[in-house]
Protein backbone atom coordinates (compact mmCIF):
# COMPACT_ATOMS: atom_id res chain seq x y z
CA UNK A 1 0.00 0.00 0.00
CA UNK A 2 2.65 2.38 0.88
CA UNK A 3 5.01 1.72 -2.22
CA UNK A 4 1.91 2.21 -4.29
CA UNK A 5 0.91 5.72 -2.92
CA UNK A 6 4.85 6.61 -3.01
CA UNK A 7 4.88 5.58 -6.88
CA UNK A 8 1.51 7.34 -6.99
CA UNK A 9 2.15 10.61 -4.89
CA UNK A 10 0.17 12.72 -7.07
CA UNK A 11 -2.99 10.98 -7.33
CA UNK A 12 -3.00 10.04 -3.44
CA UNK A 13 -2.80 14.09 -2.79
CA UNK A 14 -5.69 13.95 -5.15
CA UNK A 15 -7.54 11.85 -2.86
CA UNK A 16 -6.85 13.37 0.55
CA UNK A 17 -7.82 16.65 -1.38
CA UNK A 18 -10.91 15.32 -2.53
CA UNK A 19 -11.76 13.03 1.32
CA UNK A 20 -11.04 16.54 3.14
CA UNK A 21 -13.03 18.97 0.49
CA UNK A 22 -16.20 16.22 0.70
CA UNK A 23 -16.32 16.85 4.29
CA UNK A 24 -15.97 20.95 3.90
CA UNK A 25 -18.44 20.60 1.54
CA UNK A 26 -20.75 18.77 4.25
CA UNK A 27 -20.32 21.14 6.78
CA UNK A 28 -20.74 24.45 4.31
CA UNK A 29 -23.97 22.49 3.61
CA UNK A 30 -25.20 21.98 7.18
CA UNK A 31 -24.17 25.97 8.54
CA UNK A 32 -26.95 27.52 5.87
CA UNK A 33 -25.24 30.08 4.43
CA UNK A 34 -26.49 32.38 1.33
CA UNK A 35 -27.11 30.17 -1.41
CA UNK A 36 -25.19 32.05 -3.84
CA UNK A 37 -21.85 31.83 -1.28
CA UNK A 38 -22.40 28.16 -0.69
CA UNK A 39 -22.63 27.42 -4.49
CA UNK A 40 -19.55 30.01 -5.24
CA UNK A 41 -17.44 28.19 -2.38
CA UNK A 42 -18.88 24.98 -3.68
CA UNK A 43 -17.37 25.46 -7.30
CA UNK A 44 -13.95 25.91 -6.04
CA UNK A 45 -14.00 23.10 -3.78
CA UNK A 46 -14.96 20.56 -7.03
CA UNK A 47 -12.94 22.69 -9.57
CA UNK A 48 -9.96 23.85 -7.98
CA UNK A 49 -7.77 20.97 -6.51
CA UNK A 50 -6.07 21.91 -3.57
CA UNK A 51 -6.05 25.76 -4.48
CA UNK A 52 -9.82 25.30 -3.35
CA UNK A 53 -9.29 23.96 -0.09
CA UNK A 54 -7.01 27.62 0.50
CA UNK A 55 -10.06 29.70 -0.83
CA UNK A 56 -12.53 28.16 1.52
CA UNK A 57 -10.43 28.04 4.64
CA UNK A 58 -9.77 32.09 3.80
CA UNK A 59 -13.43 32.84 2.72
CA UNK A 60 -15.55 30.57 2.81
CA UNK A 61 -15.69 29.54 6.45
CA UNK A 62 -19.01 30.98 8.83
CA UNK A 63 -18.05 32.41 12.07
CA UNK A 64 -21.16 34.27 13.28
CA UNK A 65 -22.39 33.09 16.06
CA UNK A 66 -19.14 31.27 16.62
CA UNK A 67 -17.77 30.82 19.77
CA UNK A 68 -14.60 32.93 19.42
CA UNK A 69 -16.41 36.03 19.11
CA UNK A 70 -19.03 35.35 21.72
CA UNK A 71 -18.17 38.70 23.53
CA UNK A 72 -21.79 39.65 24.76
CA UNK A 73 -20.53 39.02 28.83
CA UNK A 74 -19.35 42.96 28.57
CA UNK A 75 -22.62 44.28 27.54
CA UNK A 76 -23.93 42.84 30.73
CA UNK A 77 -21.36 45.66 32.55
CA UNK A 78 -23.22 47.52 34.80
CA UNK A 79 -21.81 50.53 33.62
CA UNK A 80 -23.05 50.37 29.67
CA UNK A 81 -26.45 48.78 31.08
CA UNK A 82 -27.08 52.33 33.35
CA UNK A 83 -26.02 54.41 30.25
CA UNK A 84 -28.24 52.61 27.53
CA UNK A 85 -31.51 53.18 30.06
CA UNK A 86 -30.13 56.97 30.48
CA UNK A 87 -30.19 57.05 26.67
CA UNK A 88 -33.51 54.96 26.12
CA UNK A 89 -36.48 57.03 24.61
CA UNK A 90 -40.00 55.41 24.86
CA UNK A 91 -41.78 54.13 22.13
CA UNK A 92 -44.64 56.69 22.88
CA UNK A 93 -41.54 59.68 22.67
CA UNK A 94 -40.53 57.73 19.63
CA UNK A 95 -43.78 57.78 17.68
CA UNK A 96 -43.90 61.57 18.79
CA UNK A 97 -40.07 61.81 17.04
CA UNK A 98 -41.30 60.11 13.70
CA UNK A 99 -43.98 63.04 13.32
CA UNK A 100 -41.06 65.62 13.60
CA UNK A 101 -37.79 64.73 12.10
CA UNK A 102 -37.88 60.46 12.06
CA UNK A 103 -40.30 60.56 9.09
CA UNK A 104 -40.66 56.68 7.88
CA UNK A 105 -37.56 56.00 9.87
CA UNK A 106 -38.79 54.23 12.98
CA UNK A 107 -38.38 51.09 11.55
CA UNK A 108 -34.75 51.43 11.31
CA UNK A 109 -34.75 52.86 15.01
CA UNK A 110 -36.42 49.81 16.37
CA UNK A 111 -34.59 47.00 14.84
CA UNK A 112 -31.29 48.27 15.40
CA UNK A 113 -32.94 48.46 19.43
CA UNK A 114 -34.19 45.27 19.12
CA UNK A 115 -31.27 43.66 17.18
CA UNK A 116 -27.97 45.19 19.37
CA UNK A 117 -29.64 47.46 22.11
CA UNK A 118 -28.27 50.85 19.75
CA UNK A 119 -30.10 53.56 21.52
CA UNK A 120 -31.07 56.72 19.36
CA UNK A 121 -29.21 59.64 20.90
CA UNK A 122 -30.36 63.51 20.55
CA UNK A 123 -28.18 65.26 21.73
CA UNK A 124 -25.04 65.35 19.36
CA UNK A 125 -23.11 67.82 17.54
CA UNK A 126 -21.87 66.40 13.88
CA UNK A 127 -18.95 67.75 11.63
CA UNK A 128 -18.64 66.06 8.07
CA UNK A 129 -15.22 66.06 6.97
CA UNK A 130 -14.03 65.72 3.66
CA UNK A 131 -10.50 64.09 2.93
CA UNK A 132 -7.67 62.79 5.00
CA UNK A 133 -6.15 66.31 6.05
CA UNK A 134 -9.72 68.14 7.40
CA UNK A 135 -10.07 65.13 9.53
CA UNK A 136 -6.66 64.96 10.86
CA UNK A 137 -6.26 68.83 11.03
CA UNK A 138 -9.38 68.18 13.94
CA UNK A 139 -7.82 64.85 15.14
CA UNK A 140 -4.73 66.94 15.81
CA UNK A 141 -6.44 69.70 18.11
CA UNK A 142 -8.74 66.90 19.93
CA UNK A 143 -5.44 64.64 21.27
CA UNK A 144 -3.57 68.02 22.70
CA UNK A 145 -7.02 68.79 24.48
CA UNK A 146 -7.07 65.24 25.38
CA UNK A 147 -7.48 65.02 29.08
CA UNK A 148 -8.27 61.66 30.28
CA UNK A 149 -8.23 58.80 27.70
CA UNK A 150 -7.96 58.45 24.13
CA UNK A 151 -8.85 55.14 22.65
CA UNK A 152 -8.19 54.39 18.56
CA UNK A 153 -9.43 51.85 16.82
CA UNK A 154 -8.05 50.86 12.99
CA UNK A 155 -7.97 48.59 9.68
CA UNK A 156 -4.90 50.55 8.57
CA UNK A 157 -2.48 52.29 10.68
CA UNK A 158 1.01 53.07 9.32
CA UNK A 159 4.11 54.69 10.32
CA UNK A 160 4.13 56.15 7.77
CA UNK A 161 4.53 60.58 7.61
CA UNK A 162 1.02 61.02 8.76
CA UNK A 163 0.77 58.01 10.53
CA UNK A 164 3.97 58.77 12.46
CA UNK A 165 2.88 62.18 13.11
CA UNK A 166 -0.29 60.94 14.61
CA UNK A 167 1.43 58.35 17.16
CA UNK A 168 4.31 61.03 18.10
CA UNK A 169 0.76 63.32 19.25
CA UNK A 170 -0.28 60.00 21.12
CA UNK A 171 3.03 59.78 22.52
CA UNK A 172 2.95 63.35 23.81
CA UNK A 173 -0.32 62.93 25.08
CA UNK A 174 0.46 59.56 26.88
CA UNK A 175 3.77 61.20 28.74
CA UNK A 176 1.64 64.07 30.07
CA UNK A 177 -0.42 60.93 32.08
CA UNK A 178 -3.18 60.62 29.24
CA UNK A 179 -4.47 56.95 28.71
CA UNK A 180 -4.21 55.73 24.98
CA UNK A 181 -5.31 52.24 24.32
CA UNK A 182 -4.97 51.11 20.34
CA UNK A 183 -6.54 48.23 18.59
CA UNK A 184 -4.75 47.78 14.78
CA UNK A 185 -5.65 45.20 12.64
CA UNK A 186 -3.16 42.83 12.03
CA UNK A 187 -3.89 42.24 8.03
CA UNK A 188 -4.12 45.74 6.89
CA UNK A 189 -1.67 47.66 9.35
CA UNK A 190 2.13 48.08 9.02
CA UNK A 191 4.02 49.33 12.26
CA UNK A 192 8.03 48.63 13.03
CA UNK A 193 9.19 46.90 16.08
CA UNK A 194 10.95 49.96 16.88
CA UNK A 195 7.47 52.59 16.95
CA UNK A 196 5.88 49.73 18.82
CA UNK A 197 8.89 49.89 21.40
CA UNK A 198 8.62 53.76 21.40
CA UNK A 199 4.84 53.34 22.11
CA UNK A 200 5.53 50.84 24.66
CA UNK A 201 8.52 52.92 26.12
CA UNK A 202 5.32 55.81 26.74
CA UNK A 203 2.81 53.72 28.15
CA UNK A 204 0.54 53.09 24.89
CA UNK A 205 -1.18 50.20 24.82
CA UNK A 206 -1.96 48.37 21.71
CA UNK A 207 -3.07 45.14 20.08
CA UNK A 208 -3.36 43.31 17.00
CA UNK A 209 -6.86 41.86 15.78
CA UNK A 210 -6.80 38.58 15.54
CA UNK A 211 -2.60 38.31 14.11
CA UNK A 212 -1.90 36.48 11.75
CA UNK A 213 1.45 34.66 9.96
CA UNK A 214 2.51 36.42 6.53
CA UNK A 215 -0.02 39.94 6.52
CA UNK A 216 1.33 40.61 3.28
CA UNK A 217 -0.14 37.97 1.69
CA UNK A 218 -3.48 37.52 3.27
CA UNK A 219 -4.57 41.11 2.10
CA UNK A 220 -8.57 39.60 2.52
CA UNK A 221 -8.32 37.16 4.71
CA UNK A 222 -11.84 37.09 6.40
CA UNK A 223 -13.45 38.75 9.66
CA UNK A 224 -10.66 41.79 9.64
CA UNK A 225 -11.26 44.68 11.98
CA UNK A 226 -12.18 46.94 8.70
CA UNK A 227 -13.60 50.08 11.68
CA UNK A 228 -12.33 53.58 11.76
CA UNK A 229 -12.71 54.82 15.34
CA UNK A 230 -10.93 57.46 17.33
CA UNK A 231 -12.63 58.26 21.09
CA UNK A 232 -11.23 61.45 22.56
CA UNK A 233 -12.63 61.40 26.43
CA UNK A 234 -15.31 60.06 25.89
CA UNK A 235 -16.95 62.76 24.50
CA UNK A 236 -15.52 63.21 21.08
CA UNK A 237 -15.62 60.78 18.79
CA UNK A 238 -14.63 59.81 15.00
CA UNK A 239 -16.12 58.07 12.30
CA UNK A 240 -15.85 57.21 8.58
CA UNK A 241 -13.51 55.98 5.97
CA UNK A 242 -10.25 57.54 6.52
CA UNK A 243 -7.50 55.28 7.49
CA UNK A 244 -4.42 56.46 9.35
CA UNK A 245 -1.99 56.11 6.08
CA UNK A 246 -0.41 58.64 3.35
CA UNK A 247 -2.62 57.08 0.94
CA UNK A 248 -5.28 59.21 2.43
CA UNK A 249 -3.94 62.74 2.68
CA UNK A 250 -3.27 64.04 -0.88
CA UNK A 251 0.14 65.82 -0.39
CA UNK A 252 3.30 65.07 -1.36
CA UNK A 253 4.43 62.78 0.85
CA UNK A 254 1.87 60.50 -0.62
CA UNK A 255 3.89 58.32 -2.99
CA UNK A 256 1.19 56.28 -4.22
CA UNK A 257 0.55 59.56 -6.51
CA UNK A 258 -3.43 58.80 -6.93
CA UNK A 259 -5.63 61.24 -5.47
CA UNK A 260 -8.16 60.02 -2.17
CA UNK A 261 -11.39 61.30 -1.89
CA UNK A 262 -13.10 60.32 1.63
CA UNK A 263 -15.56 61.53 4.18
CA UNK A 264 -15.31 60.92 7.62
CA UNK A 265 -17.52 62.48 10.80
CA UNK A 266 -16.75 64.01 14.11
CA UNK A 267 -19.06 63.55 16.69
CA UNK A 268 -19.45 65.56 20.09
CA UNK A 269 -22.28 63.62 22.05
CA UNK A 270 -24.29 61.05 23.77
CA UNK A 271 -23.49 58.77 20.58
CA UNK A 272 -20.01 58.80 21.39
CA UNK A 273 -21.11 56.99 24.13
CA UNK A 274 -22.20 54.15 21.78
CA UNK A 275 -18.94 54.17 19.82
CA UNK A 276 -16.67 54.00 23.01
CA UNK A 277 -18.94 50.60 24.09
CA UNK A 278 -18.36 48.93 20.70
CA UNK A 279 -14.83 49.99 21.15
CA UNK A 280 -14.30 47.94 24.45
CA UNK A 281 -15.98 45.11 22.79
CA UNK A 282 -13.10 44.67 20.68
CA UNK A 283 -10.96 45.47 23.36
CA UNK A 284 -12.39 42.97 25.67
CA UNK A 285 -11.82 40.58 22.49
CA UNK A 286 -8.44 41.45 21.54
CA UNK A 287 -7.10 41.42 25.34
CA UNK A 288 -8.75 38.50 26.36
CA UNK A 289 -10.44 40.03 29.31
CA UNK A 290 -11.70 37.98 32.13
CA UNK A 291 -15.97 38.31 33.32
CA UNK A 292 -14.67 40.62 35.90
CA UNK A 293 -13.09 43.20 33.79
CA UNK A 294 -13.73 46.84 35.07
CA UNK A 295 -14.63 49.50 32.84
CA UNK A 296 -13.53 53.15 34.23
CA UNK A 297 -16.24 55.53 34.90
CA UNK A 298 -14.73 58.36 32.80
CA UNK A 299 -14.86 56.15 29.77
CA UNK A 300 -18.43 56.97 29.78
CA UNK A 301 -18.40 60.78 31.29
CA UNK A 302 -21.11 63.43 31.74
CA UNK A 303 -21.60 65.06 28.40
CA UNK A 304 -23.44 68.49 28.69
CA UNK A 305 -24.29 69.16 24.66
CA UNK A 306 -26.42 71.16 23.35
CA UNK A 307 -26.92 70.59 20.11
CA UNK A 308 -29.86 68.35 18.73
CA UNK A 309 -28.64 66.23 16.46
CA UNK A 310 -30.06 62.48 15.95
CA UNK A 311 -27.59 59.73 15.42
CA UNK A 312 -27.77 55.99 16.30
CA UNK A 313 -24.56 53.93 15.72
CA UNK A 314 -25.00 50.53 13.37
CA UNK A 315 -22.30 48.09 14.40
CA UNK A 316 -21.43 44.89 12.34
CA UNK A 317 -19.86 41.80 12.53
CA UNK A 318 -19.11 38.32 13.14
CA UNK A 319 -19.83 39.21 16.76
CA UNK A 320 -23.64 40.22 15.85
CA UNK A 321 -26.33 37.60 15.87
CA UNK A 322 -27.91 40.21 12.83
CA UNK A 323 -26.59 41.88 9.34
CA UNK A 324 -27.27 45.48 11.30
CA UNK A 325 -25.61 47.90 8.71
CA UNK A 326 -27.20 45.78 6.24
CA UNK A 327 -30.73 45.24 7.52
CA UNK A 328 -30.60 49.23 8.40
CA UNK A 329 -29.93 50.28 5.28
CA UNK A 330 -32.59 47.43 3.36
CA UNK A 331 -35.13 49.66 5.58
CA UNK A 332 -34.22 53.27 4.23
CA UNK A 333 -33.74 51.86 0.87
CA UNK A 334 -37.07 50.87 1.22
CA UNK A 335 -38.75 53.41 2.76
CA UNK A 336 -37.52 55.59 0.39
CA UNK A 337 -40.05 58.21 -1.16
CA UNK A 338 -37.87 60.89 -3.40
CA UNK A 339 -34.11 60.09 -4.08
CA UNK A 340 -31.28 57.62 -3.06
CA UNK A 341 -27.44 59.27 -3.33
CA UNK A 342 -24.59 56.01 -2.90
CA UNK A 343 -21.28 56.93 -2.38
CA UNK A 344 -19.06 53.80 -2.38
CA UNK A 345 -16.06 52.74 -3.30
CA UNK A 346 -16.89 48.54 -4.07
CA UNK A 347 -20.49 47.56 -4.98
CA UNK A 348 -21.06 44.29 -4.73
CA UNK A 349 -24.81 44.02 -2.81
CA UNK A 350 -26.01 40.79 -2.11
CA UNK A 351 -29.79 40.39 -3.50
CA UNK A 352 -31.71 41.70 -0.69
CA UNK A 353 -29.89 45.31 -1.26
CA UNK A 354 -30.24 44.51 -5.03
CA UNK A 355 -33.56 43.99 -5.29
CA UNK A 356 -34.54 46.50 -2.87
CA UNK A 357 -32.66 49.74 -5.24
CA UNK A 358 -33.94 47.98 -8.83
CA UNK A 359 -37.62 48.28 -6.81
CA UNK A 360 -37.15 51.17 -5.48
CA UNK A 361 -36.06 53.37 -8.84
CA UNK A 362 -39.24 51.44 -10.70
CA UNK A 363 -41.31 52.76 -8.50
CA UNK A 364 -40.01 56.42 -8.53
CA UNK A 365 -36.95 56.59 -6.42
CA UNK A 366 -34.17 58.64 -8.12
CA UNK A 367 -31.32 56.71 -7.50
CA UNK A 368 -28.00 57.96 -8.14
CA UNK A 369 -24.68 55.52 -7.49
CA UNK A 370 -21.07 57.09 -7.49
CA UNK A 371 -18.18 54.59 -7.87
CA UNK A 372 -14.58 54.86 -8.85
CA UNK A 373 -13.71 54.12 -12.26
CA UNK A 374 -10.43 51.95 -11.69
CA UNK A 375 -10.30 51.09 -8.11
CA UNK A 376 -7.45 49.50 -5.98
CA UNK A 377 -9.01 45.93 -6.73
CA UNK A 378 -9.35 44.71 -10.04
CA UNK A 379 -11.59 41.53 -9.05
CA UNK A 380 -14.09 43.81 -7.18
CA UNK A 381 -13.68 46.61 -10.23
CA UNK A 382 -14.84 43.88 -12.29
CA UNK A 383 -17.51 42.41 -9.99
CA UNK A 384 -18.97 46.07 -9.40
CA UNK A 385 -19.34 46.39 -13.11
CA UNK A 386 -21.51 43.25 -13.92
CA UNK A 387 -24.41 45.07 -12.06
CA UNK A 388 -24.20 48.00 -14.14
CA UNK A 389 -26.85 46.82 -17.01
CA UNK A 390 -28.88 45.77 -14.37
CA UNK A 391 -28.85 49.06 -12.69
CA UNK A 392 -28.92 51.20 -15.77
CA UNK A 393 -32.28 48.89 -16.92
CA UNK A 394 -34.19 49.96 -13.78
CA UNK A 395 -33.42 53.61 -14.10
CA UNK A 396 -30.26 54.05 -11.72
CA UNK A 397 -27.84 56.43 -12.46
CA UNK A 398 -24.14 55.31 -12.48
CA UNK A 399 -21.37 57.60 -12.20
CA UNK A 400 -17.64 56.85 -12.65
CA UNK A 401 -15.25 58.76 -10.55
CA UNK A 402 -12.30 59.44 -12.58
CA UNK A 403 -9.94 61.72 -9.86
CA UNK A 404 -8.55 59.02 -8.14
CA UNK A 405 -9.47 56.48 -5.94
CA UNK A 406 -13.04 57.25 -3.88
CA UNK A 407 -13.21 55.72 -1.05
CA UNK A 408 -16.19 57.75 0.99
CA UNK A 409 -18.76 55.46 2.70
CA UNK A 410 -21.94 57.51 2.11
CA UNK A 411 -25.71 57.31 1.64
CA UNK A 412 -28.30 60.09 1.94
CA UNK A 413 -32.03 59.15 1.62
CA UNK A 414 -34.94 61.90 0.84
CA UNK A 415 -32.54 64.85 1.69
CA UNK A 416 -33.74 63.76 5.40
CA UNK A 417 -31.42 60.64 6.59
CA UNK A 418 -28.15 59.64 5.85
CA UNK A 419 -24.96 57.36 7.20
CA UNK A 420 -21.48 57.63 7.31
CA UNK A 421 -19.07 54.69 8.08
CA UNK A 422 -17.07 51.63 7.05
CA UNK A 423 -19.00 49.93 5.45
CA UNK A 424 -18.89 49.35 1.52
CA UNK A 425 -21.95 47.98 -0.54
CA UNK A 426 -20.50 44.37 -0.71
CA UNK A 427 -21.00 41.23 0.58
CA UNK A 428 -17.10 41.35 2.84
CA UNK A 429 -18.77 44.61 4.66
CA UNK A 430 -22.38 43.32 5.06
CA UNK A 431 -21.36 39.82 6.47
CA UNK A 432 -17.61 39.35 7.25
CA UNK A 433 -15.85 41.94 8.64
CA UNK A 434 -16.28 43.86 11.96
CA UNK A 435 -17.91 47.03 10.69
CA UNK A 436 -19.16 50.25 12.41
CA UNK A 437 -21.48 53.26 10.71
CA UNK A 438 -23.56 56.50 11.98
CA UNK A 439 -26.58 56.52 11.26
CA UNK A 440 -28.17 60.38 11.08
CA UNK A 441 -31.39 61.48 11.36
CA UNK A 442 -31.13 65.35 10.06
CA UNK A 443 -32.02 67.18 7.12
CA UNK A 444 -29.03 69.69 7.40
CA UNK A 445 -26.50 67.04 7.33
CA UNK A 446 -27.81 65.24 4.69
CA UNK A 447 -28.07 68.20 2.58
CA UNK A 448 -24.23 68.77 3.12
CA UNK A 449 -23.65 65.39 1.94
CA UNK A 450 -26.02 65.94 -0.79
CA UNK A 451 -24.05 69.36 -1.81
CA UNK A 452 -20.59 67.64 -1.66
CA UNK A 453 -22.47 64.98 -4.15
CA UNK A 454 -22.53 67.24 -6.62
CA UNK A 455 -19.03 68.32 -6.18
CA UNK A 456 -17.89 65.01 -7.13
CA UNK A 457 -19.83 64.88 -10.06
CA UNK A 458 -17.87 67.27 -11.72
CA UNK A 459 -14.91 64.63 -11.91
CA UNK A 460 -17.14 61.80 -13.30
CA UNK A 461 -18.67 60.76 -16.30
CA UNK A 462 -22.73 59.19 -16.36
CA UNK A 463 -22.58 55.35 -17.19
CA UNK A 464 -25.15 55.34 -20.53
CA UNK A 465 -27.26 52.00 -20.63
CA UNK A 466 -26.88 52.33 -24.88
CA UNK A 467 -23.25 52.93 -24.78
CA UNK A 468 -22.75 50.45 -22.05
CA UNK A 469 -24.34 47.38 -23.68
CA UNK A 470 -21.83 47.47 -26.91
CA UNK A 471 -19.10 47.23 -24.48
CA UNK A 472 -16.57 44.48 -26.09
CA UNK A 473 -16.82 40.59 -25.16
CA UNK A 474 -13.68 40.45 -23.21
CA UNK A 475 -14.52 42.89 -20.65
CA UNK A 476 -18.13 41.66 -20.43
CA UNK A 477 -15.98 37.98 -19.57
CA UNK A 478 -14.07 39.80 -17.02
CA UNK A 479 -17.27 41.08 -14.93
CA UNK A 480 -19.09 37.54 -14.97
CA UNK A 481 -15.94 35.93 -14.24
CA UNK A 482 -15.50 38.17 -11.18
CA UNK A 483 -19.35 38.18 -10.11
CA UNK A 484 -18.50 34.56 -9.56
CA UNK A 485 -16.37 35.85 -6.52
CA UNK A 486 -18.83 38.37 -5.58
CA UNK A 487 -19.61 36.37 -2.22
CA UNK A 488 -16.11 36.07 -1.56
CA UNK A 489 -14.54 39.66 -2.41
């Protein structure tokens, strides 16, 4: 037996390959995932000897609801308990809100109460800011004001020039006694031994999400820490699609020569309060905290704002028993009376979010959708493209960003609601990664993001349904090729 699978080495591979993707197959069966990603994962399995064993492992395994990301012990804390009840509004208040500035949007209140206990906060004061350099301008003057903590929490951080010049301010702040805690992911940040030894050397502390062997090459390796958070006391907190990298500043000292067009949010309010509890989440996760870990009262400090802003913040993930960015924005798509603007930088949507825009512009919606023209992924470039005829059939504008890379995270329904996060119109942000978005409830900020809409349509060019359909056979190849993937990008 042995001398024959020595003389046939090959074929035995073959085998085990075969005996170990059978019983893959049998459990991606059992855990009930979307049809389309079972079939996808499925394909690979059958087709793809041994490479297709990788590609599941990587993407096509199911973690929600999985034990190593059980992490709900910490919203039992006292502490968050007492400060969701301060924050709860009554349903009676509630229907009294929907008359004034909710309009149709109580649905999307409710279920994100029901699904994650997100209470809708009032009293906020929002900044929308546009590009790396207005958001790290504020970021700057926040950390020297910085008096008790400051808590960051990133896909991409880099030592980079920006990057180092925002961990020398944390530095600085964490010598004059300031406590800064820092939760990187592993796959998408780059930092030297010798910044993590001068963070060390100052008190910072900081942890990798879930590390793993050879970053470099695992570029999408599933359930990443894809959030954007930065917690300033407390009190001041930010929120978007920035990443702390040169990529995102536009100056000179970005070699990657492509212009970055983002929007990120600063927030001054009782929703800050929701951001710094999904921030200990993590941090609970990535530490490896005991039951009897003890939050700090001044993590969750008076906040005397006057402002009356609305926000509620939609957190995502593997951790979540429920889609929540998703499911909240199926609901506004829906609900939907007048006009639909998408910022995004990959669109992917599963069918639900399909369905619901194609519906939606039949029966009236105007839907516009901005996208970048090249991308930094050609898979997903190609992906995002085989929806276009689809799109264009229903009556959806398309627009092609051709500046540079846009990466904003933006959606603004009947000039009257609108979010700003990390989450991308794909399948990787609705289902895989840990994701984190505001939610806003107000007619003047979505009218800013409305306004800055039409700023970036002077650097595109309108996707035409005639024009579109006579594009050439290979590329039309490319985009069902890729759509294949679509569940997997």
């Amino acid at each position: 037996m042995l001398e024959w699978v020595l003389s046939n080495w090959f074929l035995s591979l073959l085998i085990i390959n075969y005996v170990v993707a059978l019983s893959a197959a049998f459990f991606l069966i059992r855990s009930n995932q979307n049809p389309r990603k079972t079939v996808s994962s499925l394909l690979f399995l059958v087709a793809l000897p041994f490479l297709g064993l990788g590609i599941y492992y990587f993407f096509g395994l199911e973690y929600r609801k999985s034990k190593i990301f059980k992490r709900k012990d910490l919203n039992a804390n006292e502490l968050i308990q007492n400060w969701n009840k301060r924050l709860h509004i009554s349903n009676d208040d509630l229907d009294k809100y929907e008359e004034t500035f909710l309009i149709d949007r109580l649905k999307m209140v409710k279920l994100l109460r029901h699904n994650q206990a997100a209470p809708l906060t009032l009293r906020n004061n929002l900044e929308v800011l546009i590009n790396g350099r207005s958001k790290f301008d504020r970021v700057f003057e926040d950390i020297k004001k910085a008096q008790n903590h400051i808590h960051l929490e990133y896909f991409i951080l880099c030592d980079d020039h920006i990057g180092t010049d925002v961990i020398n301010a944390l530095i600085k702040a964490a010598q004059r006694g300031i406590e800064v805690k820092i939760i990187y992911d592993s796959v998408g940040s780059s930092i030297s031994n010798a910044t993590k030894k001068r963070m060390t050397t100052a008190g910072i502390e900081y942890e990798a999400f879930m590390p793993v062997l050879f970053s470099k090459f695992t570029r999408k390796a599933n359930y990443r820490d894809h959030r954007k958070i930065f917690i300033i006391d407390g009190s001041i907190g930010y929120i978007g699609g920035v990443n702390i990298s040169d990529d995102y500043v536009n100056e000179p000292i970005n070699h990657n020569d492509q212009y970055w067009r983002d929007t990120h949010l600063r927030i001054e309010g009782h929703a800050v309060k929701s951001l710094q509890a999904q921030w200990l989440l993590n941090w609970y996760f990535v530490k490896r905290q005991d039951e009897n870990y003890e939050i700090p009262s001044s993590y969750f400090p008076e906040i005397d704002c006057p402002e009356n802003k609305a926000v509620q913040i939609a957190a995502s993930g593997p951790d979540t028993d429920w889609a929540n960015i998703m499911e909240a924005l199926f609901i506004a798509i829906n609900t939907a009376e007048k006009s639909i603007y998408i910022t995004t930088p990959y669109f992917i949507p599963n069918e639900a979010i399909l369905t619901s825009l194609k519906s939606a512009a039949r029966s009236g919606v105007e839907i516009h959708i901005m996208v970048p023209k090249k991308g930094d992924s050609w898979a997903a470039r190609y992906a995002s493209r085989s929806y276009f005829q689809d799109l264009l059939e229903s009556g959806i504008y398309v627009h092609w960003y051709h500046r540079g890379m846009l990466h904003a995270k933006t959606m603004v329904v009947d000039d009257m609601f609108c979010t700003i996060g990390t989450s991308n119109m794909d399948y990787r942000s609705f289902d895989i990664n840990f994701e984190i978005n505001a939610l806003i409830y107000d007619e003047e900020i979505s009218k800013e993001l409305n306004v800055q809409f039409q700023k970036d349509l002077k650097y595109c060019e309108e996707v035409l349904l005639d024009l579109w359909i006579k594009r050439d056979k290979v590329n039309k190849f490319k985009e069902s090729f890729c759509r294949l993937w679509a569940p997997l990008l």
